[in-house]
Tab-separated table of C-alpha atoms in Angstrom:
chain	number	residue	atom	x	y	z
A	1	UNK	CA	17.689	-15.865	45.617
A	2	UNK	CA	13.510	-16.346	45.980
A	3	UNK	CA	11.431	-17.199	43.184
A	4	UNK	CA	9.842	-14.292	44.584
A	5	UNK	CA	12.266	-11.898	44.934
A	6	UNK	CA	11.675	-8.562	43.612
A	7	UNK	CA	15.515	-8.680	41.498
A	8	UNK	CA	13.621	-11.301	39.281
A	9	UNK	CA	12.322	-9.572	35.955
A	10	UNK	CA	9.311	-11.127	34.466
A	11	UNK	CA	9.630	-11.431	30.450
A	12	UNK	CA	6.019	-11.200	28.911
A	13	UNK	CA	5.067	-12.098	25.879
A	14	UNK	CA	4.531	-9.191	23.146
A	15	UNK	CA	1.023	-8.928	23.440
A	16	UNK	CA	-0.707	-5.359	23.251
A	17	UNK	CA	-3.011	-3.442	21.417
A	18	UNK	CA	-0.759	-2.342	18.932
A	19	UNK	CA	-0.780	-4.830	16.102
A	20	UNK	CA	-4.275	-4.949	16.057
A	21	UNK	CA	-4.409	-0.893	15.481
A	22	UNK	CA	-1.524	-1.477	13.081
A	23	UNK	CA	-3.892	-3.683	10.936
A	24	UNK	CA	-7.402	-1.242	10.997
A	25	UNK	CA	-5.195	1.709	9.667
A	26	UNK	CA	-4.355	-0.561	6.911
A	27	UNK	CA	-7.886	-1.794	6.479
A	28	UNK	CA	-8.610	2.029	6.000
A	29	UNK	CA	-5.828	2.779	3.448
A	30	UNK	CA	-6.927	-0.220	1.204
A	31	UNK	CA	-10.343	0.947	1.951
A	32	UNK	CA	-9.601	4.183	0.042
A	33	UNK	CA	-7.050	2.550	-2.389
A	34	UNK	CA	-9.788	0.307	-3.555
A	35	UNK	CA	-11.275	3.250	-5.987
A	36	UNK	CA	-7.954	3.860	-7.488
A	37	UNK	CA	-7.873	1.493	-10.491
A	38	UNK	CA	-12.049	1.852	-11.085
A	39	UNK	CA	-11.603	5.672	-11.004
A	40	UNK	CA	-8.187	5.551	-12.572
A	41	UNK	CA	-10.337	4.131	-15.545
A	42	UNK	CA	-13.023	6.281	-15.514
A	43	UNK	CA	-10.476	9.240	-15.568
A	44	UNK	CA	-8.730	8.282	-18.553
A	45	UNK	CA	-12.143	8.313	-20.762
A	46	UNK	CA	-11.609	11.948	-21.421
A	47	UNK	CA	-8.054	12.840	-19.983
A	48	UNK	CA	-4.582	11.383	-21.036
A	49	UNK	CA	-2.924	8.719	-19.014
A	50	UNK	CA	0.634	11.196	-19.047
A	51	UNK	CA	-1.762	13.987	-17.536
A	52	UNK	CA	-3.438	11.680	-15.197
A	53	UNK	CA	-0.594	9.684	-13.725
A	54	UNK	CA	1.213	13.341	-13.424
A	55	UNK	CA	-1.272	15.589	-12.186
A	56	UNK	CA	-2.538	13.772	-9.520
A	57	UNK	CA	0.662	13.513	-8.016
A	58	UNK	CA	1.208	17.203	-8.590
A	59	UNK	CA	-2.190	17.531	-6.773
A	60	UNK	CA	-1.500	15.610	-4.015
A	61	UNK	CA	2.517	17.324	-3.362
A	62	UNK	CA	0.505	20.932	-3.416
A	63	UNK	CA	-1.330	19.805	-0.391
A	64	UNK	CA	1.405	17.827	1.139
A	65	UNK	CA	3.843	21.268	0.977
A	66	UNK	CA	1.132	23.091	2.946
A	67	UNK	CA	0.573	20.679	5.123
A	68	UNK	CA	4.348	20.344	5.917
A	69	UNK	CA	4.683	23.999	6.315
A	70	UNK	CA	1.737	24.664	8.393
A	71	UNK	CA	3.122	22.124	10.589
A	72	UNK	CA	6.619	23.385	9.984
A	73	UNK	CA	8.030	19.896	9.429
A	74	UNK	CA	11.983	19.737	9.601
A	75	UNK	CA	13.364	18.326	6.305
A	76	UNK	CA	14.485	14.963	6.464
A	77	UNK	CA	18.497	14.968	6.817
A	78	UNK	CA	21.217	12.768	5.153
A	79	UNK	CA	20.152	9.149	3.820
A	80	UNK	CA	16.602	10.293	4.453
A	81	UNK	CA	16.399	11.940	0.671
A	82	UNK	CA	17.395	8.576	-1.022
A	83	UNK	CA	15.309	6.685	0.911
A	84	UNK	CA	12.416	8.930	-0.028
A	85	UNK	CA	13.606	8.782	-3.210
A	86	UNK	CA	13.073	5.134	-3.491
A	87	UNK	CA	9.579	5.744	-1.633
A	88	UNK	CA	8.783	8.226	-4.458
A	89	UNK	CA	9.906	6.259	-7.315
A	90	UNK	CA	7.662	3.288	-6.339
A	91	UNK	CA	4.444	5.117	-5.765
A	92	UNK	CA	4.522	8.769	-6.938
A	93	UNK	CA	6.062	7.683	-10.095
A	94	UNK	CA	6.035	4.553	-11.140
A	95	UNK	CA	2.252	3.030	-10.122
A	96	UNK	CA	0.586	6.013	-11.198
A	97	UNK	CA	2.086	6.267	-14.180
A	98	UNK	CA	2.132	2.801	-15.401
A	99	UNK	CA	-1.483	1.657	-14.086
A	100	UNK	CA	-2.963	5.043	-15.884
A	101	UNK	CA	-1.117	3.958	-19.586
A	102	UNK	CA	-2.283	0.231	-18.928
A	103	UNK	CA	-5.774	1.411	-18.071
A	104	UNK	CA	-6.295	3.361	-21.008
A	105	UNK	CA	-6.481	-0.100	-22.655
A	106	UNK	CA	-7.905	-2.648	-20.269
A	107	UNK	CA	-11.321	-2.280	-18.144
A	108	UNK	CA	-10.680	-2.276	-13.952
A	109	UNK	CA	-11.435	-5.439	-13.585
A	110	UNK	CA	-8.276	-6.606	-15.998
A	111	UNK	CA	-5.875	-4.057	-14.077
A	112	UNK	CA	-7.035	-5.807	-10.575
A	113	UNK	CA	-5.285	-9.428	-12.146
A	114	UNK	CA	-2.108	-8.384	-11.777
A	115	UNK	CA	-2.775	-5.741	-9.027
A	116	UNK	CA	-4.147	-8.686	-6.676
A	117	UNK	CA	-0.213	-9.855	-6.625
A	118	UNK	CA	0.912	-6.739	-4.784
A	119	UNK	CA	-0.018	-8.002	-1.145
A	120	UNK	CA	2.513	-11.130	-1.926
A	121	UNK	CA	5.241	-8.561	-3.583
A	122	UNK	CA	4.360	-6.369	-0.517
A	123	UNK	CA	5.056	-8.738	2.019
A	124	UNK	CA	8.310	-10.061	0.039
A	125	UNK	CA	9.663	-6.438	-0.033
A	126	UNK	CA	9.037	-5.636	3.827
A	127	UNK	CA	10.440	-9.410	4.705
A	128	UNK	CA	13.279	-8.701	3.151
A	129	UNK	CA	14.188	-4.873	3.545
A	130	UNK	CA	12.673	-5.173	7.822
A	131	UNK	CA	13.730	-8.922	8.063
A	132	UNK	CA	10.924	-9.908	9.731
A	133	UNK	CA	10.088	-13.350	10.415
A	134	UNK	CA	6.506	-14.391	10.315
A	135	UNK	CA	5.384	-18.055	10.812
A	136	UNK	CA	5.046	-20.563	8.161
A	137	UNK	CA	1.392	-20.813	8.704
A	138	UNK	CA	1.391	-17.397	7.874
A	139	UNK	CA	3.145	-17.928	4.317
A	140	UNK	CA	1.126	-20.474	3.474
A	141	UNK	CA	-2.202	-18.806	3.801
A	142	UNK	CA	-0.695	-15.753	1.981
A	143	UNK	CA	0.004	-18.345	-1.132
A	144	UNK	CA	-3.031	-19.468	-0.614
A	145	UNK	CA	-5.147	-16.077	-0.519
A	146	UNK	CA	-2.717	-14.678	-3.180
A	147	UNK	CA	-3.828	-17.610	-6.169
A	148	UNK	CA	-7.265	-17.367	-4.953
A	149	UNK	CA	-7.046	-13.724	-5.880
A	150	UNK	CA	-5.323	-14.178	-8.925
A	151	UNK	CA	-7.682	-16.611	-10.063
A	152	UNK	CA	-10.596	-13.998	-9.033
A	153	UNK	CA	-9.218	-11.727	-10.947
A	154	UNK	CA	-8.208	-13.177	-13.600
A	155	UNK	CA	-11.835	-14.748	-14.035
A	156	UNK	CA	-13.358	-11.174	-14.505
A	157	UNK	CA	-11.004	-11.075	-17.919
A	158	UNK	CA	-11.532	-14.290	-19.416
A	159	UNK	CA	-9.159	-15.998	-18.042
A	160	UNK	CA	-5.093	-16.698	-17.833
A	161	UNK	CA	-4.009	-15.416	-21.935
A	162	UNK	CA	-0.753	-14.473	-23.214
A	163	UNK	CA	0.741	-11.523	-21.723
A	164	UNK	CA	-0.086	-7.765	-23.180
A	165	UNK	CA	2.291	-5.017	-23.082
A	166	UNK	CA	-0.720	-3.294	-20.611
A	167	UNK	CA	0.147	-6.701	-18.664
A	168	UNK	CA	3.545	-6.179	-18.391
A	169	UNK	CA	2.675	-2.053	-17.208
A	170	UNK	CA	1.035	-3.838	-14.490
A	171	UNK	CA	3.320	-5.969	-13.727
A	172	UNK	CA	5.972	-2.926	-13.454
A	173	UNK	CA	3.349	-1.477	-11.222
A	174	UNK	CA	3.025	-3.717	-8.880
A	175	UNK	CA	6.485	-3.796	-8.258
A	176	UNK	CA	7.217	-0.446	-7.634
A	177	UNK	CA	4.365	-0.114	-5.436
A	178	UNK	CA	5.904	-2.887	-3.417
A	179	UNK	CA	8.970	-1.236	-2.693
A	180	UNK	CA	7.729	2.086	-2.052
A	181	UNK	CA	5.552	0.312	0.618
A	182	UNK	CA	8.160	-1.334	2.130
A	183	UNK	CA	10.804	1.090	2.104
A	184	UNK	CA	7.952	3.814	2.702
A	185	UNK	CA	6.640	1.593	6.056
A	186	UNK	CA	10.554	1.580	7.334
A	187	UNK	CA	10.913	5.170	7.062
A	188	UNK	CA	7.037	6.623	8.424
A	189	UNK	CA	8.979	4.851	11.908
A	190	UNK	CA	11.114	7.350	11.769
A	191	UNK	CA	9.608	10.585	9.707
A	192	UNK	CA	6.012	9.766	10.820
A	193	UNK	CA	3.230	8.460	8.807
A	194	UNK	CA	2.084	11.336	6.720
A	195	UNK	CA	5.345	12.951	6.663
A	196	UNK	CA	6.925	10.484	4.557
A	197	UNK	CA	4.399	10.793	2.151
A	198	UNK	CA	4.189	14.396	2.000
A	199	UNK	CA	8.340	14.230	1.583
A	200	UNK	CA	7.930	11.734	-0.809
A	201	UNK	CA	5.529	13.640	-3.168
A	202	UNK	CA	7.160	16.989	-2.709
A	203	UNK	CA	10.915	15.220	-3.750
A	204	UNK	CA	9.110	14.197	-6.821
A	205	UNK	CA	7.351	17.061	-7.482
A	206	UNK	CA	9.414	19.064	-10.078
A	207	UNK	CA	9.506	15.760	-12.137
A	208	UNK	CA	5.591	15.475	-12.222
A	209	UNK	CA	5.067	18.925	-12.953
A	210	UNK	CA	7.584	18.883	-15.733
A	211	UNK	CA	5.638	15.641	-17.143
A	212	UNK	CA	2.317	17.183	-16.426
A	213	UNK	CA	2.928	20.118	-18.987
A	214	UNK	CA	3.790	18.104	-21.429
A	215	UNK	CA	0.995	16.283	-21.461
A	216	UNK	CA	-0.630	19.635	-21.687
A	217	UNK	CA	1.136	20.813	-24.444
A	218	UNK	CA	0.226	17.641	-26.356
A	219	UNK	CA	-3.184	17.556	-25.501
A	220	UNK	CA	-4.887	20.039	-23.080
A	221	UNK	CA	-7.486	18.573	-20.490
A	222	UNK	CA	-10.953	18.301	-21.550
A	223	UNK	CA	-12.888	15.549	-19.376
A	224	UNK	CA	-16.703	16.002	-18.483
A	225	UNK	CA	-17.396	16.578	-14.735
A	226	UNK	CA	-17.600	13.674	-13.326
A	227	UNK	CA	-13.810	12.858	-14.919
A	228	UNK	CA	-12.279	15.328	-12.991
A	229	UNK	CA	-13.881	14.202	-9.994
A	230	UNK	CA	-12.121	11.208	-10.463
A	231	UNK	CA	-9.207	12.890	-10.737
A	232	UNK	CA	-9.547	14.815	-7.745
A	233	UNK	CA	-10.097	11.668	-5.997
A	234	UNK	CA	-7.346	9.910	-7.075
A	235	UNK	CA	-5.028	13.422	-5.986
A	236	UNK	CA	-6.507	13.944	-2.818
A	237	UNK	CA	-6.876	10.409	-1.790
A	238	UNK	CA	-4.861	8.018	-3.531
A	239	UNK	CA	-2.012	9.868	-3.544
A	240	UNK	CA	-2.293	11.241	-0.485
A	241	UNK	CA	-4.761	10.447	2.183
A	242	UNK	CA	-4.513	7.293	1.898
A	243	UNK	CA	-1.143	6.934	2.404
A	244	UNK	CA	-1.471	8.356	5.873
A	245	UNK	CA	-3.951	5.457	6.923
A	246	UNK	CA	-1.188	3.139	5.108
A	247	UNK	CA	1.698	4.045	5.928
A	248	UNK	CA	0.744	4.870	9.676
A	249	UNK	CA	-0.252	0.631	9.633
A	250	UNK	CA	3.135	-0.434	8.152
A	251	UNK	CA	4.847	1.585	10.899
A	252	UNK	CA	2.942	-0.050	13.609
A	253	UNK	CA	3.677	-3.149	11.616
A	254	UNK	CA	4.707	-5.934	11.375
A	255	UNK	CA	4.791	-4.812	7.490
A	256	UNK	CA	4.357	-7.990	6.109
A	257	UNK	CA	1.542	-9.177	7.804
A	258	UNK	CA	-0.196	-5.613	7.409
A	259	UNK	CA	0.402	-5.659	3.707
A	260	UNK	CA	-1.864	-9.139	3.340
A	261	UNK	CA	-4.866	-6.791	4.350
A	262	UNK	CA	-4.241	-5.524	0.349
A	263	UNK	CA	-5.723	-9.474	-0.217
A	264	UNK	CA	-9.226	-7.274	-0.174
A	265	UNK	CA	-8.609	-4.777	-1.866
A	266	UNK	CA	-8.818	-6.344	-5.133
A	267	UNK	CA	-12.078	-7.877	-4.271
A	268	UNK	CA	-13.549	-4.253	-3.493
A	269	UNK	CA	-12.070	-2.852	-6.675
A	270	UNK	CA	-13.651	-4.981	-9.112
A	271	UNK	CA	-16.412	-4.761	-7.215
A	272	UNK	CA	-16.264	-0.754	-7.302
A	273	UNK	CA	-16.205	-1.572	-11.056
A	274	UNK	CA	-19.170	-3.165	-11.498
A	275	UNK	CA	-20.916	-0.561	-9.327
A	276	UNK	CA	-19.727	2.572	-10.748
A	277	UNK	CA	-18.428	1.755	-14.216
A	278	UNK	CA	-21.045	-0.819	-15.056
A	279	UNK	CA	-18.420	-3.892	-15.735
A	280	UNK	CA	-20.022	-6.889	-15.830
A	281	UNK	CA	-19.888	-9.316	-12.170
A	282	UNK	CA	-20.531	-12.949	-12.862
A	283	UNK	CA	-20.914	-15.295	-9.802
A	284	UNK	CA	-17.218	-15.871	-9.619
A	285	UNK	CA	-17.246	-12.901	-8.007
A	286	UNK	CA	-18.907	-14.056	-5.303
A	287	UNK	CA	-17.091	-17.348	-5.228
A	288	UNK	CA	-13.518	-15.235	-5.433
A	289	UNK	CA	-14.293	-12.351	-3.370
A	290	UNK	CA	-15.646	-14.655	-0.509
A	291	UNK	CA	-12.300	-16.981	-0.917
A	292	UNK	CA	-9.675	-13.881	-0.658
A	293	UNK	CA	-11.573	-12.508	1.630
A	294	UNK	CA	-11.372	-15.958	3.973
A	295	UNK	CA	-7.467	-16.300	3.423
A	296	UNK	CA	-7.205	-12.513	4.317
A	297	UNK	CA	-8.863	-13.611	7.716
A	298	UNK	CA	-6.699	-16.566	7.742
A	299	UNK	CA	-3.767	-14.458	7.364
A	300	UNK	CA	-4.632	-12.071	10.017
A	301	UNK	CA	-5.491	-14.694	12.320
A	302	UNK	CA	-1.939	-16.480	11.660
A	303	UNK	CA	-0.363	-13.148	12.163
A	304	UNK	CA	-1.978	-12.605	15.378
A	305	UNK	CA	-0.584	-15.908	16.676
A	306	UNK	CA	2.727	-16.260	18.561
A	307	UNK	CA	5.507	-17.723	16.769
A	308	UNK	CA	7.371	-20.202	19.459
A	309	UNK	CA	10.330	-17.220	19.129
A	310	UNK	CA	8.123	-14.679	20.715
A	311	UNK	CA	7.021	-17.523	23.863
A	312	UNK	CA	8.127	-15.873	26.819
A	313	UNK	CA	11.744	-17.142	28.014
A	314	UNK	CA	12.294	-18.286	31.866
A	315	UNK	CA	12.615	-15.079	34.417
A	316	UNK	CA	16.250	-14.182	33.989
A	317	UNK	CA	17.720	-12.464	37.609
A	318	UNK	CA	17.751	-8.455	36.658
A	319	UNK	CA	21.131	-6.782	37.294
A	320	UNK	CA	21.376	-4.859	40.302
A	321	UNK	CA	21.273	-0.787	40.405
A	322	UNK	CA	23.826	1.125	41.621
């Protein structure tokens, strides 16, 4: 057979525009995940962190259940429910709920120390649960950019201390946002973007509503006007928004190298701090925000490069139709 015979199938490499479109969508969800923590903390100056962690998510699943039935979305089927269970345990229940108690306590820029390690627990979580295989360069500029934000971060609180119970809500935070990334990413492949989301909030609904009133029993609501704009925010767009710009990125994937975008997004945060809350920004900010943002590049860039597994292999001869 010719080299040039038409039974000879070319193998390209995987280059096309879809990683690159995978990564803006998750520019824009960090983008609008960057005012959660600064408005998380502006919230709870007049409204309790049960209410606040609750509400929003019972916010955010009223819109999601029109927006599934205007659509007339089929329920998800079978394994679907406990895999949106998992997505709604990590970030319908758990990160709201835990960063609004540890914010109650701690300004933004203390909740973005330990909220800068959730691009690293990110890309763990979607490494292990979509076994993806990223290059070594690429783990070694996400160690890189993920100490450089810690030690940002961690600058804007006085430094590495002893760890505080709000510490260790962080902590717990950051983890369960990590798997309901990865776990959410997986599933938008198969449920679509905003779908999972929407399933996700409206599984966990009756929960958050039951915990909402009884934060409203304890205490009713009072907050000044620009509090419940915060909370609006934090409904409409952290909880749910957002997570169609995320979760539509993670689907295009790869997850793990999409979730290293979050590198910036504690650099915007406490920088949203400082803007709208007033929190004092020494010059490490510039020094740290300039650094994750460079290993964030650095990451991308990495990510964009072929590993030697992806090379094109030598034209195989096709089998022959019949």
């Amino acid at each position: 057979m010719r080299d040039n015979s038409s039974a000879i199938v070319e193998f390209r490499p995987p280059l096309s525009p879809r990683p690159p479109a995978g990564l803006w969508w998750g520019l824009l969800g960090v983008a609008a995940f960057s005012f959660t923590v600064p408005f998380t903390r502006l919230a709870v100056g007049g409204l309790h962190p049960l209410f606040i962690g609750s509400g929003r998510a019972v916010l955010a699943a009223v819109l999601a259940a029109g927006a599934l039935a205007l659509t007339r979305q089929r329920p998800p089927r079978g394994v679907h429910w406990v895999r949106l269970a998992v997505v709604a345990g990590g970030i319908v229940v758990g990160f709201p709920l835990l960063t609004s108690f540890a914010l109650s306590s701690v300004p933004a820029s203390h909740g973005a120390v330990v909220i800068a390690l959730l691009p690293a627990a990110t890309a763990t979580m979607a490494v292990l649960r979509g076994r993806e295989r990223p290059p070594l360069a690429f783990w070694l500029v996400t160690g890189v950019g993920a100490v450089a934000a810690i030690a940002f971060a961690s600058a804007q609180s006085g430094g590495f201390g002893q760890l505080h119970w709000t510490d260790l809500l962080l902590f717990g935070a950051v983890v369960a946002a990590a798997i309901g990334y990865a776990e959410g990413g997986l599933l938008a492949r198969e449920l679509g973007a905003w779908q999972t989301v929407s399933w996700a909030l409206v599984l966990a609904s009756p929960l958050m509503v039951f915990l909402m009133a009884l934060s409203m029993s304890q205490q009713p609501p009072s907050a000044t006007p620009v509090e419940w704009a915060a909370f609006a925010y934090l409904g409409v767009v952290s909880m749910f928004l957002g997570f169609f710009a995320w979760y539509h990125g993670l689907a295009i994937g790869p997850m793990a190298q999409v979730g290293q975008v979050q590198l910036i997004q504690p650099v915007l945060s406490i920088c949203w701090a400082g803007l709208l809350l007033g929190e004092h920004l020494a010059w490490t900010t510039i020094i740290g925000g300039l650094a994750v943002v460079l290993c964030a590049g650095l990451a991308v860039r990495a990510r964009l490069s072929p590993s030697p597994s992806s090379m094109p292999r030598r034209a195989e001869p096709a089998v022959p139709a019949r």
